[in-house]
mmCIF file with all atom_site columns, C-alpha atoms in Angstrom:
data_model
loop_
_atom_site.group_PDB
_atom_site.id
_atom_site.type_symbol
_atom_site.label_atom_id
_atom_site.label_alt_id
_atom_site.label_comp_id
_atom_site.label_asym_id
_atom_site.label_entity_id
_atom_site.label_seq_id
_atom_site.pdbx_PDB_ins_code
_atom_site.Cartn_x
_atom_site.Cartn_y
_atom_site.Cartn_z
_atom_site.occupancy
_atom_site.B_iso_or_equiv
_atom_site.pdbx_formal_charge
_atom_site.auth_seq_id
_atom_site.auth_comp_id
_atom_site.auth_asym_id
_atom_site.auth_atom_id
_atom_site.pdbx_PDB_model_num
ATOM 1   C CA . UNK I 1 1   ? 65.756 -0.527  -6.125  1.00 0.00 ? 297 UNK I CA 1
ATOM 2   C CA . UNK I 1 2   ? 64.119 -1.652  -9.038  1.00 0.00 ? 298 UNK I CA 1
ATOM 3   C CA . UNK I 1 3   ? 61.610 -0.262  -11.767 1.00 0.00 ? 299 UNK I CA 1
ATOM 4   C CA . UNK I 1 4   ? 58.959 -2.263  -10.505 1.00 0.00 ? 300 UNK I CA 1
ATOM 5   C CA . UNK I 1 5   ? 59.549 -1.985  -6.644  1.00 0.00 ? 301 UNK I CA 1
ATOM 6   C CA . UNK I 1 6   ? 59.536 2.015   -7.472  1.00 0.00 ? 302 UNK I CA 1
ATOM 7   C CA . UNK I 1 7   ? 56.115 1.642   -9.390  1.00 0.00 ? 303 UNK I CA 1
ATOM 8   C CA . UNK I 1 8   ? 54.561 -0.273  -6.176  1.00 0.00 ? 304 UNK I CA 1
ATOM 9   C CA . UNK I 1 9   ? 55.787 2.785   -3.733  1.00 0.00 ? 305 UNK I CA 1
ATOM 10  C CA . UNK I 1 10  ? 54.583 5.521   -5.938  1.00 0.00 ? 306 UNK I CA 1
ATOM 11  C CA . UNK I 1 11  ? 50.838 3.552   -6.231  1.00 0.00 ? 307 UNK I CA 1
ATOM 12  C CA . UNK I 1 12  ? 50.979 3.073   -2.096  1.00 0.00 ? 308 UNK I CA 1
ATOM 13  C CA . UNK I 1 13  ? 52.039 6.046   -1.146  1.00 0.00 ? 309 UNK I CA 1
ATOM 14  C CA . UNK I 1 14  ? 49.595 7.949   -3.104  1.00 0.00 ? 310 UNK I CA 1
ATOM 15  C CA . UNK I 1 15  ? 46.713 10.150  -1.094  1.00 0.00 ? 311 UNK I CA 1
ATOM 16  C CA . UNK I 1 16  ? 43.563 7.871   -1.645  1.00 0.00 ? 312 UNK I CA 1
ATOM 17  C CA . UNK I 1 17  ? 41.824 8.360   -5.036  1.00 0.00 ? 313 UNK I CA 1
ATOM 18  C CA . UNK I 1 18  ? 44.283 10.142  -6.798  1.00 0.00 ? 314 UNK I CA 1
ATOM 19  C CA . UNK I 1 19  ? 44.464 7.416   -9.493  1.00 0.00 ? 315 UNK I CA 1
ATOM 20  C CA . UNK I 1 20  ? 40.789 8.086   -10.245 1.00 0.00 ? 316 UNK I CA 1
ATOM 21  C CA . UNK I 1 21  ? 40.660 11.580  -10.243 1.00 0.00 ? 317 UNK I CA 1
ATOM 22  C CA . UNK I 1 22  ? 43.453 12.315  -12.424 1.00 0.00 ? 318 UNK I CA 1
ATOM 23  C CA . UNK I 1 23  ? 42.495 9.541   -14.898 1.00 0.00 ? 319 UNK I CA 1
ATOM 24  C CA . UNK I 1 24  ? 38.855 11.339  -14.682 1.00 0.00 ? 320 UNK I CA 1
ATOM 25  C CA . UNK I 1 25  ? 40.465 14.780  -15.140 1.00 0.00 ? 321 UNK I CA 1
ATOM 26  C CA . UNK I 1 26  ? 42.541 13.552  -18.643 1.00 0.00 ? 322 UNK I CA 1
ATOM 27  C CA . UNK I 1 27  ? 39.080 12.239  -19.876 1.00 0.00 ? 323 UNK I CA 1
ATOM 28  C CA . UNK I 1 28  ? 37.130 15.272  -19.155 1.00 0.00 ? 324 UNK I CA 1
ATOM 29  C CA . UNK I 1 29  ? 39.967 17.067  -20.885 1.00 0.00 ? 325 UNK I CA 1
ATOM 30  C CA . UNK I 1 30  ? 40.151 14.812  -23.755 1.00 0.00 ? 326 UNK I CA 1
ATOM 31  C CA . UNK I 1 31  ? 36.275 14.235  -24.901 1.00 0.00 ? 327 UNK I CA 1
ATOM 32  C CA . UNK I 1 32  ? 34.880 17.681  -24.004 1.00 0.00 ? 328 UNK I CA 1
ATOM 33  C CA . UNK I 1 33  ? 37.118 20.219  -25.147 1.00 0.00 ? 329 UNK I CA 1
ATOM 34  C CA . UNK I 1 34  ? 36.765 21.276  -28.791 1.00 0.00 ? 330 UNK I CA 1
ATOM 35  C CA . UNK I 1 35  ? 40.630 20.011  -30.491 1.00 0.00 ? 331 UNK I CA 1
ATOM 36  C CA . UNK I 1 36  ? 42.290 19.083  -27.469 1.00 0.00 ? 332 UNK I CA 1
ATOM 37  C CA . UNK I 1 37  ? 45.614 17.815  -29.066 1.00 0.00 ? 333 UNK I CA 1
ATOM 38  C CA . UNK I 1 38  ? 45.810 21.022  -31.199 1.00 0.00 ? 334 UNK I CA 1
ATOM 39  C CA . UNK I 1 39  ? 44.577 19.516  -34.776 1.00 0.00 ? 335 UNK I CA 1
ATOM 40  C CA . UNK I 1 40  ? 47.417 16.167  -34.189 1.00 0.00 ? 336 UNK I CA 1
ATOM 41  C CA . UNK I 1 41  ? 44.822 13.716  -34.925 1.00 0.00 ? 337 UNK I CA 1
ATOM 42  C CA . UNK I 1 42  ? 46.000 10.516  -36.430 1.00 0.00 ? 338 UNK I CA 1
ATOM 43  C CA . UNK I 1 43  ? 43.870 8.458   -38.851 1.00 0.00 ? 339 UNK I CA 1
ATOM 44  C CA . UNK I 1 44  ? 44.281 4.954   -38.090 1.00 0.00 ? 340 UNK I CA 1
ATOM 45  C CA . UNK I 1 45  ? 41.124 3.516   -39.556 1.00 0.00 ? 341 UNK I CA 1
ATOM 46  C CA . UNK I 1 46  ? 37.561 3.635   -39.240 1.00 0.00 ? 342 UNK I CA 1
ATOM 47  C CA . UNK I 1 47  ? 35.900 3.148   -35.634 1.00 0.00 ? 343 UNK I CA 1
ATOM 48  C CA . UNK I 1 48  ? 39.471 3.806   -34.193 1.00 0.00 ? 344 UNK I CA 1
ATOM 49  C CA . UNK I 1 49  ? 37.784 6.818   -31.697 1.00 0.00 ? 345 UNK I CA 1
ATOM 50  C CA . UNK I 1 50  ? 35.657 3.937   -30.486 1.00 0.00 ? 346 UNK I CA 1
ATOM 51  C CA . UNK I 1 51  ? 38.318 2.119   -29.373 1.00 0.00 ? 347 UNK I CA 1
ATOM 52  C CA . UNK I 1 52  ? 39.842 5.048   -28.095 1.00 0.00 ? 348 UNK I CA 1
ATOM 53  C CA . UNK I 1 53  ? 36.597 5.039   -25.754 1.00 0.00 ? 349 UNK I CA 1
ATOM 54  C CA . UNK I 1 54  ? 36.650 2.112   -24.315 1.00 0.00 ? 350 UNK I CA 1
ATOM 55  C CA . UNK I 1 55  ? 40.154 1.976   -23.836 1.00 0.00 ? 351 UNK I CA 1
ATOM 56  C CA . UNK I 1 56  ? 39.637 5.360   -21.897 1.00 0.00 ? 352 UNK I CA 1
ATOM 57  C CA . UNK I 1 57  ? 36.632 3.648   -19.941 1.00 0.00 ? 353 UNK I CA 1
ATOM 58  C CA . UNK I 1 58  ? 38.779 0.896   -19.489 1.00 0.00 ? 354 UNK I CA 1
ATOM 59  C CA . UNK I 1 59  ? 41.658 2.695   -17.507 1.00 0.00 ? 355 UNK I CA 1
ATOM 60  C CA . UNK I 1 60  ? 39.074 4.677   -15.789 1.00 0.00 ? 356 UNK I CA 1
ATOM 61  C CA . UNK I 1 61  ? 37.571 1.288   -14.291 1.00 0.00 ? 357 UNK I CA 1
ATOM 62  C CA . UNK I 1 62  ? 41.015 0.253   -13.486 1.00 0.00 ? 358 UNK I CA 1
ATOM 63  C CA . UNK I 1 63  ? 41.860 2.679   -11.617 1.00 0.00 ? 359 UNK I CA 1
ATOM 64  C CA . UNK I 1 64  ? 39.184 3.567   -9.673  1.00 0.00 ? 360 UNK I CA 1
ATOM 65  C CA . UNK I 1 65  ? 39.509 -1.000  -8.682  1.00 0.00 ? 361 UNK I CA 1
ATOM 66  C CA . UNK I 1 66  ? 43.087 0.256   -7.781  1.00 0.00 ? 362 UNK I CA 1
ATOM 67  C CA . UNK I 1 67  ? 42.394 3.079   -5.540  1.00 0.00 ? 363 UNK I CA 1
ATOM 68  C CA . UNK I 1 68  ? 40.033 0.824   -3.862  1.00 0.00 ? 364 UNK I CA 1
ATOM 69  C CA . UNK I 1 69  ? 42.483 -2.179  -3.343  1.00 0.00 ? 365 UNK I CA 1
ATOM 70  C CA . UNK I 1 70  ? 44.608 0.033   -2.115  1.00 0.00 ? 366 UNK I CA 1
ATOM 71  C CA . UNK I 1 71  ? 41.978 1.503   0.549   1.00 0.00 ? 367 UNK I CA 1
ATOM 72  C CA . UNK I 1 72  ? 40.972 -2.036  1.356   1.00 0.00 ? 368 UNK I CA 1
ATOM 73  C CA . UNK I 1 73  ? 44.464 -3.363  1.732   1.00 0.00 ? 369 UNK I CA 1
ATOM 74  C CA . UNK I 1 74  ? 45.433 -0.682  3.998   1.00 0.00 ? 370 UNK I CA 1
ATOM 75  C CA . UNK I 1 75  ? 43.307 -1.867  6.586   1.00 0.00 ? 371 UNK I CA 1
ATOM 76  C CA . UNK I 1 76  ? 42.478 -5.375  5.883   1.00 0.00 ? 372 UNK I CA 1
ATOM 77  C CA . UNK I 1 77  ? 45.297 -7.617  3.681   1.00 0.00 ? 373 UNK I CA 1
ATOM 78  C CA . UNK I 1 78  ? 44.189 -10.608 3.977   1.00 0.00 ? 374 UNK I CA 1
ATOM 79  C CA . UNK I 1 79  ? 40.391 -10.498 3.042   1.00 0.00 ? 375 UNK I CA 1
ATOM 80  C CA . UNK I 1 80  ? 41.270 -8.164  0.085   1.00 0.00 ? 376 UNK I CA 1
ATOM 81  C CA . UNK I 1 81  ? 42.609 -11.047 -2.111  1.00 0.00 ? 377 UNK I CA 1
ATOM 82  C CA . UNK I 1 82  ? 39.461 -11.830 -3.228  1.00 0.00 ? 378 UNK I CA 1
ATOM 83  C CA . UNK I 1 83  ? 37.727 -9.453  -5.481  1.00 0.00 ? 379 UNK I CA 1
ATOM 84  C CA . UNK I 1 84  ? 34.789 -7.690  -3.930  1.00 0.00 ? 380 UNK I CA 1
ATOM 85  C CA . UNK I 1 85  ? 32.519 -8.434  -6.773  1.00 0.00 ? 381 UNK I CA 1
ATOM 86  C CA . UNK I 1 86  ? 29.921 -6.109  -5.763  1.00 0.00 ? 382 UNK I CA 1
ATOM 87  C CA . UNK I 1 87  ? 31.840 -2.777  -5.474  1.00 0.00 ? 383 UNK I CA 1
ATOM 88  C CA . UNK I 1 88  ? 33.221 -3.565  -8.504  1.00 0.00 ? 384 UNK I CA 1
ATOM 89  C CA . UNK I 1 89  ? 30.046 -3.591  -10.300 1.00 0.00 ? 385 UNK I CA 1
ATOM 90  C CA . UNK I 1 90  ? 28.724 -0.259  -8.786  1.00 0.00 ? 386 UNK I CA 1
ATOM 91  C CA . UNK I 1 91  ? 32.099 1.004   -10.370 1.00 0.00 ? 387 UNK I CA 1
ATOM 92  C CA . UNK I 1 92  ? 31.457 -0.490  -13.528 1.00 0.00 ? 388 UNK I CA 1
ATOM 93  C CA . UNK I 1 93  ? 27.598 1.206   -13.806 1.00 0.00 ? 389 UNK I CA 1
ATOM 94  C CA . UNK I 1 94  ? 29.683 4.481   -12.184 1.00 0.00 ? 390 UNK I CA 1
ATOM 95  C CA . UNK I 1 95  ? 32.124 4.377   -15.419 1.00 0.00 ? 391 UNK I CA 1
ATOM 96  C CA . UNK I 1 96  ? 29.038 3.373   -17.927 1.00 0.00 ? 392 UNK I CA 1
ATOM 97  C CA . UNK I 1 97  ? 27.314 6.622   -16.175 1.00 0.00 ? 393 UNK I CA 1
ATOM 98  C CA . UNK I 1 98  ? 30.184 8.852   -16.623 1.00 0.00 ? 394 UNK I CA 1
ATOM 99  C CA . UNK I 1 99  ? 30.532 8.235   -19.963 1.00 0.00 ? 395 UNK I CA 1
ATOM 100 C CA . UNK I 1 100 ? 26.815 8.505   -20.940 1.00 0.00 ? 396 UNK I CA 1
ATOM 101 C CA . UNK I 1 101 ? 27.314 11.555  -19.220 1.00 0.00 ? 397 UNK I CA 1
ATOM 102 C CA . UNK I 1 102 ? 30.070 12.742  -21.242 1.00 0.00 ? 398 UNK I CA 1
ATOM 103 C CA . UNK I 1 103 ? 28.264 12.134  -24.056 1.00 0.00 ? 399 UNK I CA 1
ATOM 104 C CA . UNK I 1 104 ? 25.233 14.812  -23.180 1.00 0.00 ? 400 UNK I CA 1
ATOM 105 C CA . UNK I 1 105 ? 27.419 17.114  -22.540 1.00 0.00 ? 401 UNK I CA 1
ATOM 106 C CA . UNK I 1 106 ? 29.042 17.088  -25.622 1.00 0.00 ? 402 UNK I CA 1
ATOM 107 C CA . UNK I 1 107 ? 25.558 17.534  -27.298 1.00 0.00 ? 403 UNK I CA 1
ATOM 108 C CA . UNK I 1 108 ? 24.583 20.260  -24.734 1.00 0.00 ? 404 UNK I CA 1
ATOM 109 C CA . UNK I 1 109 ? 28.044 22.111  -24.796 1.00 0.00 ? 405 UNK I CA 1
ATOM 110 C CA . UNK I 1 110 ? 27.502 23.176  -29.034 1.00 0.00 ? 406 UNK I CA 1
ATOM 111 C CA . UNK I 1 111 ? 31.481 23.472  -28.883 1.00 0.00 ? 407 UNK I CA 1
ATOM 112 C CA . UNK I 1 112 ? 32.087 21.563  -32.084 1.00 0.00 ? 408 UNK I CA 1
ATOM 113 C CA . UNK I 1 113 ? 31.039 18.225  -30.709 1.00 0.00 ? 409 UNK I CA 1
ATOM 114 C CA . UNK I 1 114 ? 28.313 15.910  -30.930 1.00 0.00 ? 410 UNK I CA 1
ATOM 115 C CA . UNK I 1 115 ? 26.829 13.064  -28.321 1.00 0.00 ? 411 UNK I CA 1
ATOM 116 C CA . UNK I 1 116 ? 27.304 9.807   -30.082 1.00 0.00 ? 412 UNK I CA 1
ATOM 117 C CA . UNK I 1 117 ? 25.326 6.316   -28.971 1.00 0.00 ? 413 UNK I CA 1
ATOM 118 C CA . UNK I 1 118 ? 27.994 4.667   -30.406 1.00 0.00 ? 414 UNK I CA 1
ATOM 119 C CA . UNK I 1 119 ? 30.587 6.104   -28.323 1.00 0.00 ? 415 UNK I CA 1
ATOM 120 C CA . UNK I 1 120 ? 28.229 5.712   -25.501 1.00 0.00 ? 416 UNK I CA 1
ATOM 121 C CA . UNK I 1 121 ? 28.213 1.712   -26.552 1.00 0.00 ? 417 UNK I CA 1
ATOM 122 C CA . UNK I 1 122 ? 32.469 1.808   -26.954 1.00 0.00 ? 418 UNK I CA 1
ATOM 123 C CA . UNK I 1 123 ? 32.108 3.872   -23.376 1.00 0.00 ? 419 UNK I CA 1
ATOM 124 C CA . UNK I 1 124 ? 29.782 0.599   -21.741 1.00 0.00 ? 420 UNK I CA 1
ATOM 125 C CA . UNK I 1 125 ? 31.934 -1.684  -23.760 1.00 0.00 ? 421 UNK I CA 1
ATOM 126 C CA . UNK I 1 126 ? 35.225 -0.469  -22.018 1.00 0.00 ? 422 UNK I CA 1
ATOM 127 C CA . UNK I 1 127 ? 33.735 -0.557  -18.277 1.00 0.00 ? 423 UNK I CA 1
ATOM 128 C CA . UNK I 1 128 ? 33.048 -4.213  -18.765 1.00 0.00 ? 424 UNK I CA 1
ATOM 129 C CA . UNK I 1 129 ? 35.940 -4.842  -19.990 1.00 0.00 ? 425 UNK I CA 1
ATOM 130 C CA . UNK I 1 130 ? 37.927 -3.043  -17.376 1.00 0.00 ? 426 UNK I CA 1
ATOM 131 C CA . UNK I 1 131 ? 35.400 -4.832  -14.996 1.00 0.00 ? 427 UNK I CA 1
ATOM 132 C CA . UNK I 1 132 ? 36.392 -8.306  -16.278 1.00 0.00 ? 428 UNK I CA 1
ATOM 133 C CA . UNK I 1 133 ? 39.864 -7.729  -16.159 1.00 0.00 ? 429 UNK I CA 1
ATOM 134 C CA . UNK I 1 134 ? 39.671 -6.321  -12.420 1.00 0.00 ? 430 UNK I CA 1
ATOM 135 C CA . UNK I 1 135 ? 37.656 -9.237  -11.528 1.00 0.00 ? 431 UNK I CA 1
ATOM 136 C CA . UNK I 1 136 ? 40.524 -11.311 -13.301 1.00 0.00 ? 432 UNK I CA 1
ATOM 137 C CA . UNK I 1 137 ? 43.451 -9.783  -11.604 1.00 0.00 ? 433 UNK I CA 1
ATOM 138 C CA . UNK I 1 138 ? 42.823 -8.618  -8.583  1.00 0.00 ? 434 UNK I CA 1
ATOM 139 C CA . UNK I 1 139 ? 44.591 -11.636 -6.164  1.00 0.00 ? 435 UNK I CA 1
ATOM 140 C CA . UNK I 1 140 ? 47.423 -11.370 -8.865  1.00 0.00 ? 436 UNK I CA 1
ATOM 141 C CA . UNK I 1 141 ? 47.595 -7.079  -8.219  1.00 0.00 ? 437 UNK I CA 1
ATOM 142 C CA . UNK I 1 142 ? 47.370 -8.051  -4.201  1.00 0.00 ? 438 UNK I CA 1
ATOM 143 C CA . UNK I 1 143 ? 50.207 -9.997  -4.457  1.00 0.00 ? 439 UNK I CA 1
ATOM 144 C CA . UNK I 1 144 ? 52.147 -7.699  -6.568  1.00 0.00 ? 440 UNK I CA 1
ATOM 145 C CA . UNK I 1 145 ? 51.351 -4.366  -5.368  1.00 0.00 ? 441 UNK I CA 1
ATOM 146 C CA . UNK I 1 146 ? 52.055 -5.409  -1.200  1.00 0.00 ? 442 UNK I CA 1
ATOM 147 C CA . UNK I 1 147 ? 54.364 -8.471  -1.772  1.00 0.00 ? 443 UNK I CA 1
ATOM 148 C CA . UNK I 1 148 ? 56.279 -6.516  0.955   1.00 0.00 ? 444 UNK I CA 1
ATOM 149 C CA . UNK I 1 149 ? 53.512 -6.775  3.606   1.00 0.00 ? 445 UNK I CA 1
ATOM 150 C CA . UNK I 1 150 ? 53.054 -10.072 3.371   1.00 0.00 ? 446 UNK I CA 1
ATOM 151 C CA . UNK I 1 151 ? 56.300 -11.711 3.871   1.00 0.00 ? 447 UNK I CA 1
#
């Protein structure tokens, strides 16, 4: 059994919304704890933390889309080849609000972190980039993830 087949089986076999919940918990851990990496900071370039914020929210958006794809495809595979733009837009707005809530919590918790508009803008940009990727890759992902069921 190849590596790609194992990944497909793992993703298809997970309980509903597992990817989204795990991704959400990881993001909360990394963004709300005062020093989640125990001082192991790598200085890449100025603004690298904004890139990290965008990547986290892009990942959150993509996890939500994969979970929605799994749920929809489990019921009607033929109808799930086209991306549900409305649903993905709701997910994108949810991820943007999640990023905003994190920034507000960082300011309110007074644990060495503060709210930052630039972080929020990076969160929003990551959610939009994730939305674009999800819309673009939806049908390809359906064909890859559920290949055996279609044959």
